[in-house]
Tab-separated table of C-alpha atoms in Angstrom:
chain	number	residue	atom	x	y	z
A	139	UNK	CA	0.000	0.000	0.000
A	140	UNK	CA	2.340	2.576	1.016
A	141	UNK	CA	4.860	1.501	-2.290
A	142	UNK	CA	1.551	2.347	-4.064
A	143	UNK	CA	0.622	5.556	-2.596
A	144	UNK	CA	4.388	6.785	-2.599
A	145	UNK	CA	4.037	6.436	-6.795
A	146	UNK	CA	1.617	9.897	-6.459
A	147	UNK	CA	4.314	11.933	-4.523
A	148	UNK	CA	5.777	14.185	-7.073
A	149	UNK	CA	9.971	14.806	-7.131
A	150	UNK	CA	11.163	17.876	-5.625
A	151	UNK	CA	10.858	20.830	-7.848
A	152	UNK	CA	7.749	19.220	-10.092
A	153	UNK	CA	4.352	20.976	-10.062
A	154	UNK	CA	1.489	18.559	-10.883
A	155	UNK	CA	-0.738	19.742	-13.490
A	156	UNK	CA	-4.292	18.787	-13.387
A	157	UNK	CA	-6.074	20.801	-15.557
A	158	UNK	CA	-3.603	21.069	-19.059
A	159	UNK	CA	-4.983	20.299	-22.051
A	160	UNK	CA	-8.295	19.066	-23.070
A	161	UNK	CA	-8.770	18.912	-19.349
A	162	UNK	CA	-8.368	22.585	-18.966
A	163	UNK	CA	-11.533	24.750	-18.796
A	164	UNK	CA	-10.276	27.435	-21.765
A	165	UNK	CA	-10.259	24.684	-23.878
A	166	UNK	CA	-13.430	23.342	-22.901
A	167	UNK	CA	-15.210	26.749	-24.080
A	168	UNK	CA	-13.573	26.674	-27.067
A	169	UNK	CA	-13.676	23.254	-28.573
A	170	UNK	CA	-16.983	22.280	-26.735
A	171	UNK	CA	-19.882	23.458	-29.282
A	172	UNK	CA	-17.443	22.246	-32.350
A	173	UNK	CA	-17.320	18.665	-30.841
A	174	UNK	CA	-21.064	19.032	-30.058
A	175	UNK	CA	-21.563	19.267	-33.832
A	176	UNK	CA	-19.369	16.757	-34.978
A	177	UNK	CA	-20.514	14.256	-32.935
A	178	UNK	CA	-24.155	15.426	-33.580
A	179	UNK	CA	-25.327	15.706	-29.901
A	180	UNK	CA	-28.570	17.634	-28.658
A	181	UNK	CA	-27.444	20.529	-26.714
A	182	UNK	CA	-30.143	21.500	-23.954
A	183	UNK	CA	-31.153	25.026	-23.736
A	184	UNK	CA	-30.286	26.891	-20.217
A	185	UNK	CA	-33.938	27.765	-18.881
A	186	UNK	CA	-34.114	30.665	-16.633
A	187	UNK	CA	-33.800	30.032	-13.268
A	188	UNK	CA	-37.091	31.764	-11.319
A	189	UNK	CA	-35.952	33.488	-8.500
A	190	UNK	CA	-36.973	31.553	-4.629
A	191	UNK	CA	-39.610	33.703	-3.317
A	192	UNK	CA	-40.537	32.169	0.164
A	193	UNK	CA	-43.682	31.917	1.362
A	194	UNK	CA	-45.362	32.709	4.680
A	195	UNK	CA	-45.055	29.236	6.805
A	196	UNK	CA	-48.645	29.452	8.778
A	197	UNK	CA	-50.851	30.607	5.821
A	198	UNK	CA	-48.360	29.505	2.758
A	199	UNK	CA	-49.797	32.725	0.912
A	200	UNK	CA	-48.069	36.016	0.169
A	201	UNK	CA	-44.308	36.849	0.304
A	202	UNK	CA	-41.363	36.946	3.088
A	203	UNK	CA	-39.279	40.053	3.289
A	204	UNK	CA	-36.038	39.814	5.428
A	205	UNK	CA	-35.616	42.817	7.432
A	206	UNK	CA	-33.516	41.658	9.692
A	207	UNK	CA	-31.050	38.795	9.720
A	208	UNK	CA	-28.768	37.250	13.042
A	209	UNK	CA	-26.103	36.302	13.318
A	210	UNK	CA	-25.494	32.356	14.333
A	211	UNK	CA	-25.381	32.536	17.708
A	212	UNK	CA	-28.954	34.158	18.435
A	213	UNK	CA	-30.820	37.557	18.223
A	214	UNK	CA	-28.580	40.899	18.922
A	215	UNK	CA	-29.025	42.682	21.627
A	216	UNK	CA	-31.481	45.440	19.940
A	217	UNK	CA	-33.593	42.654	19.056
A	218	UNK	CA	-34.185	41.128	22.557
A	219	UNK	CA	-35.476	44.192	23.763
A	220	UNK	CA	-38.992	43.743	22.713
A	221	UNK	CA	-38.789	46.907	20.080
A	222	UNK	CA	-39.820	44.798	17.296
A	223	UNK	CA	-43.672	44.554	16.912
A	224	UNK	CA	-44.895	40.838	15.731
A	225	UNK	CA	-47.968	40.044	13.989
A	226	UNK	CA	-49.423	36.440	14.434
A	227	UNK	CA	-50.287	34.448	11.155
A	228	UNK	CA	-54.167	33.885	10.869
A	229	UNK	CA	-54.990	30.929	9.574
């Protein structure tokens, strides 16, 4: 095993190239749509993505709007003191 796994250590002074080639990503947009046609493949259309509009969780009509967003560890400080007004969800 470890006669196997030293055969991936590169020398000193060698740089390992992954991406060189027709690996490479420059390549890949340039040669892409010509091998596409050669090789007579259906390209798919990108659809639009639709942006996420999120819904209210007790009535699952209308539209959330952040206005305020914590941090991980809880509510701020401003928050806790009872400034901010909330309205309950009518089902």
């Amino acid at each position: 095993f470890i006669r196997r796994f030293a055969l991936h250590i590169l020398p000193k002074r060698f740089v390992k190239i992954r991406h060189y080639g027709f690996l490479s990503s420059n390549w890949k947009r340039q040669k892409l749509k010509l091998l596409q046609e050669k090789l007579q493949v259906k390209v798919l259309e990108k659809q639009e993505k639709k942006t996420f509009m999120p819904k209210c969780p007790c009535c699952k009509t209308g539209n959330l709007h952040r206005i305020a967003v914590f941090d991980q560890r809880g509510p701020p400080a401003w928050y806790l003191g009872g400034g901010q007004n909330t309205i309950p969800c009518n089902n």
